[in-house]
Coordinates of C-alpha atoms and ligand atoms in Angstrom, one line a residue:
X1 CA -52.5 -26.5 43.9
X2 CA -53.0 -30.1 42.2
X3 CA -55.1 -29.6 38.6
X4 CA -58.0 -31.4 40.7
X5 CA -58.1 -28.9 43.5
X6 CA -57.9 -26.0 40.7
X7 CA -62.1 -26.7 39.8
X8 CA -64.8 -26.8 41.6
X9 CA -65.9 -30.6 42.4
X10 CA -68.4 -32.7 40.9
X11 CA -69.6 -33.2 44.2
X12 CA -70.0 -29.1 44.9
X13 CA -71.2 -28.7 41.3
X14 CA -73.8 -31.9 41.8
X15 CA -75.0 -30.5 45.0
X16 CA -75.7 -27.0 43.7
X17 CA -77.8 -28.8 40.6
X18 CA -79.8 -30.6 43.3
X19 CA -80.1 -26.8 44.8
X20 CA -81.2 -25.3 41.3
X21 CA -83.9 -28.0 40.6
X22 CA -85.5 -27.4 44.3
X23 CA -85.5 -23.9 43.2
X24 CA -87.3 -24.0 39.6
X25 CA -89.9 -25.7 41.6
X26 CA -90.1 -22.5 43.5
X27 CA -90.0 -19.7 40.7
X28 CA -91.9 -22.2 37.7
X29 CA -95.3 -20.0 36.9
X30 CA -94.1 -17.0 38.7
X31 CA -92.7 -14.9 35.8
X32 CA -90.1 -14.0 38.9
X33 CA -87.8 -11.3 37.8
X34 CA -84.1 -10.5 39.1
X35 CA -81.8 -7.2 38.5
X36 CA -78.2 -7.1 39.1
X37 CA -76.3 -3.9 39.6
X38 CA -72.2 -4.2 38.6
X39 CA -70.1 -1.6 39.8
X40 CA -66.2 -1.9 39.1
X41 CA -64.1 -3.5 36.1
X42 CA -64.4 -5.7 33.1
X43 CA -64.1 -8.9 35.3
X44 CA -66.7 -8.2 37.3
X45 CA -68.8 -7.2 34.6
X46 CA -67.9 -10.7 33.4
X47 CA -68.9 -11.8 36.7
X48 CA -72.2 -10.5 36.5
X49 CA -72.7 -11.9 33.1
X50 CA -72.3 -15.8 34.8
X51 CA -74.4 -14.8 37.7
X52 CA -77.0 -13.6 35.0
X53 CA -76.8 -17.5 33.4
X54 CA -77.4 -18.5 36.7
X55 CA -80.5 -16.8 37.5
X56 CA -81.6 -17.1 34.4
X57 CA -80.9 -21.3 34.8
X58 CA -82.9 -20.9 38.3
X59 CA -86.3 -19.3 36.5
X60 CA -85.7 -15.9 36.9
X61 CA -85.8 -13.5 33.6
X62 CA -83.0 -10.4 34.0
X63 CA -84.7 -6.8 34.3
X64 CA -83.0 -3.6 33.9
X65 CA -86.1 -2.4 36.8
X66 CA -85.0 -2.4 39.9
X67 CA -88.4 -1.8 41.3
X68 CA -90.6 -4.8 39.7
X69 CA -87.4 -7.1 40.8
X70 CA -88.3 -10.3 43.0
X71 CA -84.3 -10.3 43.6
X72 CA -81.6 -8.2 43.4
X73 CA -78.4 -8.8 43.5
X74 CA -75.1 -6.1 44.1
X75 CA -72.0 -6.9 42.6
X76 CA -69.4 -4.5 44.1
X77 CA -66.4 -3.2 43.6
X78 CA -63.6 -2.8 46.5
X79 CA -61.0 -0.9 44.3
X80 CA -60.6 2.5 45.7
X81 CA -62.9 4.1 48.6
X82 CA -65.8 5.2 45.7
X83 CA -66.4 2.2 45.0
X84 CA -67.4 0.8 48.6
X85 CA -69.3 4.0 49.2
X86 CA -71.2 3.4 46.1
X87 CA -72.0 -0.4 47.1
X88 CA -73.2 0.9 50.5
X89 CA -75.6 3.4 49.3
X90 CA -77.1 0.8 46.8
X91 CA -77.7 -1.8 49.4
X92 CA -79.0 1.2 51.9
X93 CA -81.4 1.8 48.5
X94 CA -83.2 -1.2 48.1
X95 CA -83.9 -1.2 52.3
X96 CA -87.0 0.9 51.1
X97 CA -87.8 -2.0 48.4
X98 CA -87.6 -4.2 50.9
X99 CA -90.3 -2.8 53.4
X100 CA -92.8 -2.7 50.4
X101 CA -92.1 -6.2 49.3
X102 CA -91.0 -8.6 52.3
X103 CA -90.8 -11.4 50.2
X104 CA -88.1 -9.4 47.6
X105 CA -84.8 -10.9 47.9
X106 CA -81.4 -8.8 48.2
X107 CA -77.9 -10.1 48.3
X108 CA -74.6 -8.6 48.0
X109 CA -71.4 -10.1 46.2
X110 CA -68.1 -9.2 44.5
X111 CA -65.2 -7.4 45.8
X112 CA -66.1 -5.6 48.5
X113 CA -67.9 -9.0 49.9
X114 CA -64.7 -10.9 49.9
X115 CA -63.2 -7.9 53.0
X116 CA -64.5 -9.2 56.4
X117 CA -65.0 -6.2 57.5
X118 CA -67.1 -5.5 55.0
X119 CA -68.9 -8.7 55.9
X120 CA -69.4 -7.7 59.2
X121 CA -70.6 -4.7 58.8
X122 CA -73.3 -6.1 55.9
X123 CA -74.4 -8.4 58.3
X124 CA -76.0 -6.2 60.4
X125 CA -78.2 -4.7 57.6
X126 CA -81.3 -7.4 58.3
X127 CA -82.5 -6.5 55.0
X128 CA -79.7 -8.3 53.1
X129 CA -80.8 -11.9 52.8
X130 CA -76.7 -13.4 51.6
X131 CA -73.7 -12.3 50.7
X132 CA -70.8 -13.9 49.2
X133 CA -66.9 -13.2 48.0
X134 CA -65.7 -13.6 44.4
X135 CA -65.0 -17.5 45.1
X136 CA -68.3 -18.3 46.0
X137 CA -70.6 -17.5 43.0
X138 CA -71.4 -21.1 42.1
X139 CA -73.3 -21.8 45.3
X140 CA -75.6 -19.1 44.2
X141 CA -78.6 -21.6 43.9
X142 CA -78.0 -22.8 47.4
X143 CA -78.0 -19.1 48.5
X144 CA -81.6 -18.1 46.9
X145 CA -82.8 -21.3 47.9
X146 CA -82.5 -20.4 51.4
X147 CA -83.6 -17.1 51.0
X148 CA -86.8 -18.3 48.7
X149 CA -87.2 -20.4 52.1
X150 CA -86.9 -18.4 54.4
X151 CA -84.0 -20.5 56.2
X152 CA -81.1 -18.9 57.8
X153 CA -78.8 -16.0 56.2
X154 CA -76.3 -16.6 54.2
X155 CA -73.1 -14.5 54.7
X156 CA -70.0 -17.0 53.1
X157 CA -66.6 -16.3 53.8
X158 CA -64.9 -17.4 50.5
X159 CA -62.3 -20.7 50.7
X160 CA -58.6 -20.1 51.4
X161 CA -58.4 -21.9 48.2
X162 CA -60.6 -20.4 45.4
X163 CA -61.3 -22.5 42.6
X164 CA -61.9 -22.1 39.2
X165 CA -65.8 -23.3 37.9
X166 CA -66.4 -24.0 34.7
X167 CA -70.3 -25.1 34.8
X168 CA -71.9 -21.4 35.5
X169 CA -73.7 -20.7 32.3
X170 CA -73.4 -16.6 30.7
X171 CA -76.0 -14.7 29.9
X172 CA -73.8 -12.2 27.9
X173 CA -75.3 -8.5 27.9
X174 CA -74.0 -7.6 24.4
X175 CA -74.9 -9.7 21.4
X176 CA -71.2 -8.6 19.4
X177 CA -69.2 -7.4 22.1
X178 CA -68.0 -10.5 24.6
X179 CA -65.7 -10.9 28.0
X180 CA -64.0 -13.9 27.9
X181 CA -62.0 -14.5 31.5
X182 CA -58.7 -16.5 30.8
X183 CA -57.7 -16.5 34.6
X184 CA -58.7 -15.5 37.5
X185 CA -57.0 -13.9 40.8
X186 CA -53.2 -12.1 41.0
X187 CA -50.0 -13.0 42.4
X188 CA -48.7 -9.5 42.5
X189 CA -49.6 -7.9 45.9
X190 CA -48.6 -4.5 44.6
X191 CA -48.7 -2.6 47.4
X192 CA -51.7 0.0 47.0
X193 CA -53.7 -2.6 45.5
X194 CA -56.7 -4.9 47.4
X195 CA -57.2 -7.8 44.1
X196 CA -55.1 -9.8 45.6
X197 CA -56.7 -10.2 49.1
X198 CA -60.2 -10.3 47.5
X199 CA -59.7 -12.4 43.9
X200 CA -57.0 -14.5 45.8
X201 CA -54.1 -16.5 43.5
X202 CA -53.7 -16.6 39.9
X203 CA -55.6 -19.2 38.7
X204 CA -55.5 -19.8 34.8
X205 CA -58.5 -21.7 32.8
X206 CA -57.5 -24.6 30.5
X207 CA -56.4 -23.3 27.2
X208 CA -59.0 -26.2 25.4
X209 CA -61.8 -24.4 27.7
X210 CA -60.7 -20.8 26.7
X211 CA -60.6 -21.7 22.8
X212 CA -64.1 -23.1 22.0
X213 CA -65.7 -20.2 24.4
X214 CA -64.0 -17.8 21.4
X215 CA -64.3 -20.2 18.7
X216 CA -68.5 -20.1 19.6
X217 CA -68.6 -16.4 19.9
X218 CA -67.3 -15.9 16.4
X219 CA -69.4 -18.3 14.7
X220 CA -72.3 -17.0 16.7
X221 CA -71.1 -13.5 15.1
X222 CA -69.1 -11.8 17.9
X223 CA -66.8 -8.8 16.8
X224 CA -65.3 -7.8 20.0
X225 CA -63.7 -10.3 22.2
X226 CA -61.6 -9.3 25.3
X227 CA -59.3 -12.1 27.2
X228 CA -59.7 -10.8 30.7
X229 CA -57.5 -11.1 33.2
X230 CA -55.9 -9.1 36.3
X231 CA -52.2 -10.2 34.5
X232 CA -53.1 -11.6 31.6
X233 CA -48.9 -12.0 30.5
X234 CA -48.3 -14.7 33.4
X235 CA -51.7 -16.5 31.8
X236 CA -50.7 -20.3 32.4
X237 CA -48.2 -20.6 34.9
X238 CA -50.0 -22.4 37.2
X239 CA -51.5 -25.2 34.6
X240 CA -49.4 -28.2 32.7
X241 CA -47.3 -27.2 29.6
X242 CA -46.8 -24.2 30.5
X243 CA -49.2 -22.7 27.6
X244 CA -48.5 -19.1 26.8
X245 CA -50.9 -16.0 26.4
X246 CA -48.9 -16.0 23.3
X247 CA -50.0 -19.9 22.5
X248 CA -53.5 -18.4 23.1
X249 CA -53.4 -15.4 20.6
X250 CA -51.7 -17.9 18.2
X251 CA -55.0 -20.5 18.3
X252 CA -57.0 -18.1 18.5
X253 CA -55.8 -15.9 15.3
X254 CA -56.4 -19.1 13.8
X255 CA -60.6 -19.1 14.1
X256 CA -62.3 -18.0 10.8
X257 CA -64.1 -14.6 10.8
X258 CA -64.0 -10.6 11.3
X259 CA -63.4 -10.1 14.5
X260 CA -61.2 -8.1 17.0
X261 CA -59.4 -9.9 20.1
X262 CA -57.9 -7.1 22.9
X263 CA -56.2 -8.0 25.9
X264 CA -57.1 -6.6 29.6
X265 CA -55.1 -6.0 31.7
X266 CA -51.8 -6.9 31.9
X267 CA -48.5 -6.4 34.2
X268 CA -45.3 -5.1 32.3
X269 CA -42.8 -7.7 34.5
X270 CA -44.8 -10.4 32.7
X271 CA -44.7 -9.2 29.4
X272 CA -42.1 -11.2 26.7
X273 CA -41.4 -10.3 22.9
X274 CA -43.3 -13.6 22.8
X275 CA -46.3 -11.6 23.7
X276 CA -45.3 -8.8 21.6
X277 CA -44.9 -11.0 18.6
X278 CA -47.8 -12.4 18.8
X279 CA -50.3 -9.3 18.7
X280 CA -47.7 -8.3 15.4
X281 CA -48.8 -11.6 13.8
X282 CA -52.3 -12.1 14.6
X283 CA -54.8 -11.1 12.0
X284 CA -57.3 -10.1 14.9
X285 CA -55.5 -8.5 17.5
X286 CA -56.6 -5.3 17.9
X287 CA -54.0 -2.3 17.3
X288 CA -53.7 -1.4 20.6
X289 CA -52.1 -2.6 24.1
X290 CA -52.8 -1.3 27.5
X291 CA -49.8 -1.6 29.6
X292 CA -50.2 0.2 33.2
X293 CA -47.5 2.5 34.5
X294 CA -48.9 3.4 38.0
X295 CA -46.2 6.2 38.4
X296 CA -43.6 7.4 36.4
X297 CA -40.9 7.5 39.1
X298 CA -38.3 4.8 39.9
X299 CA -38.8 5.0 43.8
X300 CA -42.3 5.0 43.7
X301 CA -42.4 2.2 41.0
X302 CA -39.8 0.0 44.1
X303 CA -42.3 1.3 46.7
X304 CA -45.5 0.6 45.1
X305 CA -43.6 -3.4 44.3
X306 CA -44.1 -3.2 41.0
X307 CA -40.7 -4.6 40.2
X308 CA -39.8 -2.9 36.8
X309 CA -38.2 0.4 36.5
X310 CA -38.8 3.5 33.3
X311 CA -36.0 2.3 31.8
X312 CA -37.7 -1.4 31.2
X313 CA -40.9 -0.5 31.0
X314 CA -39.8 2.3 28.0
X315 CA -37.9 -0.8 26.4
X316 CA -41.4 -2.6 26.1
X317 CA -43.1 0.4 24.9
X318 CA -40.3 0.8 21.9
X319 CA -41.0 -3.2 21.0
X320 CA -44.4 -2.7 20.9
X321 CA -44.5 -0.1 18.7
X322 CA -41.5 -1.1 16.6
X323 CA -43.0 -4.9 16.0
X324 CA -46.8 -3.0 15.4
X325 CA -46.1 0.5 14.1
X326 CA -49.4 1.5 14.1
X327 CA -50.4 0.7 17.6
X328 CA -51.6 3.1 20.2
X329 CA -51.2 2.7 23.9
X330 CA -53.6 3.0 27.1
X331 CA -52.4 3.1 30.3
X332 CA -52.9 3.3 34.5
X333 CA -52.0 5.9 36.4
X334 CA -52.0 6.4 40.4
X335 CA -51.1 10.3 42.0
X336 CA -50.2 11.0 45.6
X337 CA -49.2 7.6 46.0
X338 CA -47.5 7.9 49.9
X339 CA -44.2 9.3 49.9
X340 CA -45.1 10.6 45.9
X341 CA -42.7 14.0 46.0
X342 CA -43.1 17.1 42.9
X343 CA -40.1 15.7 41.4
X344 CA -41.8 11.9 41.2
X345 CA -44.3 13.7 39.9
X346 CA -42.9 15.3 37.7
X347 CA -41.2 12.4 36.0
X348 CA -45.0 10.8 35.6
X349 CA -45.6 13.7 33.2
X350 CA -42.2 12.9 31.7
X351 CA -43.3 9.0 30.8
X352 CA -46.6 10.3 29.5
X353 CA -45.3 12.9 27.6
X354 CA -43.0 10.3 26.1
X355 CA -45.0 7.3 25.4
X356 CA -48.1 9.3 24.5
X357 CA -51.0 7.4 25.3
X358 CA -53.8 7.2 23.0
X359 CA -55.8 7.7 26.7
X360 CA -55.0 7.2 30.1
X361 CA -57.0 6.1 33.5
X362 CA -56.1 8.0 36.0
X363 CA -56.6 7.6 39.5
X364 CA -56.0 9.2 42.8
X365 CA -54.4 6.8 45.4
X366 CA -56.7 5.4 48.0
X367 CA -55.6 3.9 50.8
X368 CA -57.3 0.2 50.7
X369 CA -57.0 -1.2 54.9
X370 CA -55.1 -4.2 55.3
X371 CA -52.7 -2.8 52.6
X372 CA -49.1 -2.1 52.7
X373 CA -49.6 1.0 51.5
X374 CA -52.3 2.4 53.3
X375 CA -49.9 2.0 56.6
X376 CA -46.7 3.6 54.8
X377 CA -45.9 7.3 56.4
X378 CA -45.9 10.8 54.3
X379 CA -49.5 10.0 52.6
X380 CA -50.3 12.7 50.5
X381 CA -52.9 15.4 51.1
X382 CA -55.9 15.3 49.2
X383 CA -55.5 19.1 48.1
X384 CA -51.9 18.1 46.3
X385 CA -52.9 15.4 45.0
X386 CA -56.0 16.8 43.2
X387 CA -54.1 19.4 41.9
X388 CA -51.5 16.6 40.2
X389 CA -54.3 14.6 39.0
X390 CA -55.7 17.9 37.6
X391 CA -52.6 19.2 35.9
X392 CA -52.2 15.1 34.3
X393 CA -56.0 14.8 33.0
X394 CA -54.7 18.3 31.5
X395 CA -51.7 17.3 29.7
X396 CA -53.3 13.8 28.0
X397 CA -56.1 15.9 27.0
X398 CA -53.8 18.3 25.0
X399 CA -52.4 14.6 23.5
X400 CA -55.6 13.3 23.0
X401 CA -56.7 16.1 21.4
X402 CA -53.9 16.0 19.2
X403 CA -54.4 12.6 18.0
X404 CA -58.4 13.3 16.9
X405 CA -57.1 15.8 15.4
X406 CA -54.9 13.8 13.3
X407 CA -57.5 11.1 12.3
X408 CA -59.6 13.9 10.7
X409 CA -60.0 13.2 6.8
X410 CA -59.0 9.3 7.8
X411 CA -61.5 6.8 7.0
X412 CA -61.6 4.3 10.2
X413 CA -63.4 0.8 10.8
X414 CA -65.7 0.6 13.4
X415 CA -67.8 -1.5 15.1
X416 CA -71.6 0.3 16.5
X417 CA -72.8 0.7 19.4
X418 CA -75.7 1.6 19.0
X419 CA -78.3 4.8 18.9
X420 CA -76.6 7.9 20.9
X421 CA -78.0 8.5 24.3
X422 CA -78.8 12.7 23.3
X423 CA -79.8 12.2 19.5
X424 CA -82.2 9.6 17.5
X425 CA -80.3 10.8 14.3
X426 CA -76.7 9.5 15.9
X427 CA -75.1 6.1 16.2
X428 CA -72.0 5.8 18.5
X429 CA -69.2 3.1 17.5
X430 CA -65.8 2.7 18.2
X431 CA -62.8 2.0 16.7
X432 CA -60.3 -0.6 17.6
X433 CA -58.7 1.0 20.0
X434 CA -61.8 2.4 21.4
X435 CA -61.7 5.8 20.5
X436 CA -65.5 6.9 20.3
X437 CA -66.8 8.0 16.7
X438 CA -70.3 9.7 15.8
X439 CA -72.3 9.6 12.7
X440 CA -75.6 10.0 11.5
X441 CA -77.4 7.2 9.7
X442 CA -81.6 6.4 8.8
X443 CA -79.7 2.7 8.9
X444 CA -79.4 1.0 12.1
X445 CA -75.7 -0.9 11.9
X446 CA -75.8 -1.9 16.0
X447 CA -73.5 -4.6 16.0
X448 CA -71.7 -4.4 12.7
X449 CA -68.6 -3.3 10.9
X450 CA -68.5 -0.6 9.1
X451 CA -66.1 2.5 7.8
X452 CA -66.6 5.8 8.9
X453 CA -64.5 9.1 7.2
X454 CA -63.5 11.5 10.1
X455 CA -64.7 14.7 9.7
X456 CA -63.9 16.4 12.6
X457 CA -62.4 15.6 16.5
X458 CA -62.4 17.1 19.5
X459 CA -60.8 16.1 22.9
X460 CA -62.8 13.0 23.7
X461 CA -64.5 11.4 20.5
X462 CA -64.6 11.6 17.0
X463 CA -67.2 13.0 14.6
X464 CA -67.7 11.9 10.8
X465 CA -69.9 10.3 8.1
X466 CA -70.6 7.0 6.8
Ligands
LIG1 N1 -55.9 3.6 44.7 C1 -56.0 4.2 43.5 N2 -56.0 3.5 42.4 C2 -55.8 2.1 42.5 N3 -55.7 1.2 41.5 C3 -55.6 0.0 42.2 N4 -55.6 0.2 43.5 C4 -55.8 1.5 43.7 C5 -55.8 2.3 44.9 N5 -55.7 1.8 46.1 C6 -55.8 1.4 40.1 C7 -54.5 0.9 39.4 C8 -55.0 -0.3 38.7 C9 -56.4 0.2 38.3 C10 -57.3 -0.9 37.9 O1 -56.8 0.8 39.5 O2 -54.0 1.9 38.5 O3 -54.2 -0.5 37.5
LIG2 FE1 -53.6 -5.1 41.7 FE2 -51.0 -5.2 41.0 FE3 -52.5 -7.4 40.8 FE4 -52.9 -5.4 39.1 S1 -51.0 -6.6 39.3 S2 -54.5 -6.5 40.3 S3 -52.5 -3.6 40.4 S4 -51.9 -6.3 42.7

């Protein structure tokens, strides 16, 4: 792919404008209102933040009521069978909305969109006015257009080529806490996973592009910035020079202010000391690196095409930590992975137990169709692999546990959140590796730094005072 075929033409982009103007004829005066529902991960919560700027550009204001909406959009998520079930029952949900207000307008987008099965099947719900795959979210104006029209429905297949768009505005949720996407798509085709058949090729941003984004969020007075990626160690490959996610940290430590930059998510065949050295010398990288595992076996690591084995992926773990010795790690983990024996199992406690993780995400395999995996022999029954998931939720909470423990009597930075969901009295916050602290205040810090002495932990946050 040439730089020029990597964005979205002027031609696309000029045509979409002409789309938006046609359509803030059609919403100016109508105080029109629009609610998006994002299920899955950071990226597509990122995803949902541009397709906010876009609405927001066409004359709609964003709701969080679903029932006063004049559109509504569904970003899904394709990652595991949960996921699609939960898109389905949303877009079965607003059927009802649908009969009490014709004229309300319902599309469907994201992951789970980008599947042509999927497509196919959403097709036949004549409630859903468009649908699109993750490569086709700047033609959004042409898509309510149509539907604002009445005209035909819109159900895009993306390009075999996705490209990267630059000229979709954000309408960022959080005033402190921001997603910044670095690239976009993976190269990996591990073999359980569906990104790559749905997000398409890697596909990296221009570094110049990348650095004002953060360089605007920090003088605007962001405190939490997150480079997203699927593989955010092969950042650049595809783009001239070569630039590192390294080079990136580098600039970016560079930008005046308090703030803290993490990393999401990254692939440990991709990651270099580079890297490593970098997050040691960068006065805003957070103290903290989440490097997935998937499986703590060799032979499941070869059959899962993850191309590392323990032995390497422990090597990174003991640079991390050596270069930052404060750091704490996060990780992935899959169970009854096909073919996944007692003794595989087994060695996943092993790693765990070894590494400890600050926290782990842990996951039971789910066979994703048109996947390697999901055709591979000796899948795993669901009862075994419950129990292992079970029995390795068990053993990081006995770690986790242990390391609240250890923070009590610490006094930690962190940045609030905000009031607590249960209790006026209580602010949540978290620190920089996103362990979540309580406190009581009759100030209201949302959005701030501030230090918080730990009086007391249990298993899954921390509890202490101002
Ligand atoms: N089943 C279970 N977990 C999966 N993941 C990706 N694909 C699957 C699947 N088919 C997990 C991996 C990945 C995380 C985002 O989701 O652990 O790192
Ligand atoms: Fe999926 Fe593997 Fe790519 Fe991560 S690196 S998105 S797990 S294929």
């Amino acid at each position: 792919m040439t730089m020029k075929e990597k964005f979205v033409s002027c031609e696309e982009m000029g045509k979409q404008l002409a789309f938006a103007e046609k359509v803030r004829e059609l919403t100016e005066g109508k105080n029109f209102k629009a609610h998006i529902i994002t299920l899955g991960c950071q990226q597509n919560e990122a995803d949902s933040e541009r397709i906010s700027g876009a609405l927001n550009s066409l004359g709609y204001t964003i709701t969080d009521d679903d029932m006063s909406a004049d559109l509504i959009i569904i970003n899904t998520c394709a990652i595991r069978e949960h996921a699609e079930r939960r898109a389905l029952s949303f877009i079965g949900r607003y059927k009802h909305n649908k009969a009490k207000n014709p004229d309300m307008v319902l599309g469907v987008c994201g992951c789970m969109m980008a599947q042509e099965h999927r497509m196919k099947q959403v097709i036949t719900f004549p409630y859903v006015d468009f649908a699109f795959g993750t490569g086709s979210m700047h033609r959004l104006p042409e898509f309510v257009y149509t539907a604002l029209t009445k005209g035909k429905r819109k159900f895009i297949k993306d390009p075999d080529k996705m490209q990267i768009c630059e000229d979709i505005p954000v309408l960022r949720k959080s005033g402190y806490k921001a997603w910044v996407s670095i690239m976009y798509g993976c190269n990996n085709f591990c073999t359980y996973c569906i990104v790559p058949y749905v997000r398409g090729r890697e596909r990296s941003r221009l570094p110049k592009d990348i650095i004002s984004e953060v360089r605007e969020l920090v003088e605007s007075g962001y405190k939490d910035i997150t480079l997203l990626g699927q593989n955010v160690n092969s950042y650049g490959k595809d783009i001239e020079g070569k630039p590192t996610v390294a080079d990136l940290i580098n600039e970016i430590s560079k930008i005046e202010g308090e703030f803290w930059l993490h990393l999401m998510t990254s692939h440990p065949k991709d990651a270099t000391s580079e890297m490593i050295d970098a997050i040691a010398s960068s006065k805003c990288c957070a103290n903290c690196f989440h490097l997935p595992l998937q499986s703590g076996s060799d032979a499941i690591l070869k059959r899962m095409n993850r191309h590392y084995d323990i032995e390497r992926y422990l090597s990174i773990v003991n640079e991390l930590k050596a270069k930052n010795p404060h750091i704490t790690l996060t990780t992935d983990i899959i169970v009854g992975f096909p073919g996944e024996t007692e003794e595989d199992f087994k060695k996943t406690l092993d790693v765990v137990e070894k590494v400890r993780y600050d926290s782990i995400y842990t996951f039971i395999y789910s066979p994703r169709k048109g996947t390697p995996a999901a055709e591979m022999e000796d899948q795993i029954p669901e009862e075994i692999q419950k129990e292992r998931f079970n029995r390795l939720v068990d053993l990081q909470n006995s770690i986790s546990k242990d390391f609240n423990d250890a923070m009590v009597g610490k006094t930690v930075k962190v940045l609030v959140d905000g009031k607590s969901k249960n209790n006026e009295k209580v602010y949540m916050s978290r620190t920089e590796n996103n362990r979540i602290v309580h406190f009581e205040s009759e100030k209201d810090y949302t959005g701030q730094f501030i230090n918080v002495h730990i009086t007391r932990g249990d298993t899954f946050a921390l509890y202490g005072e101002i």
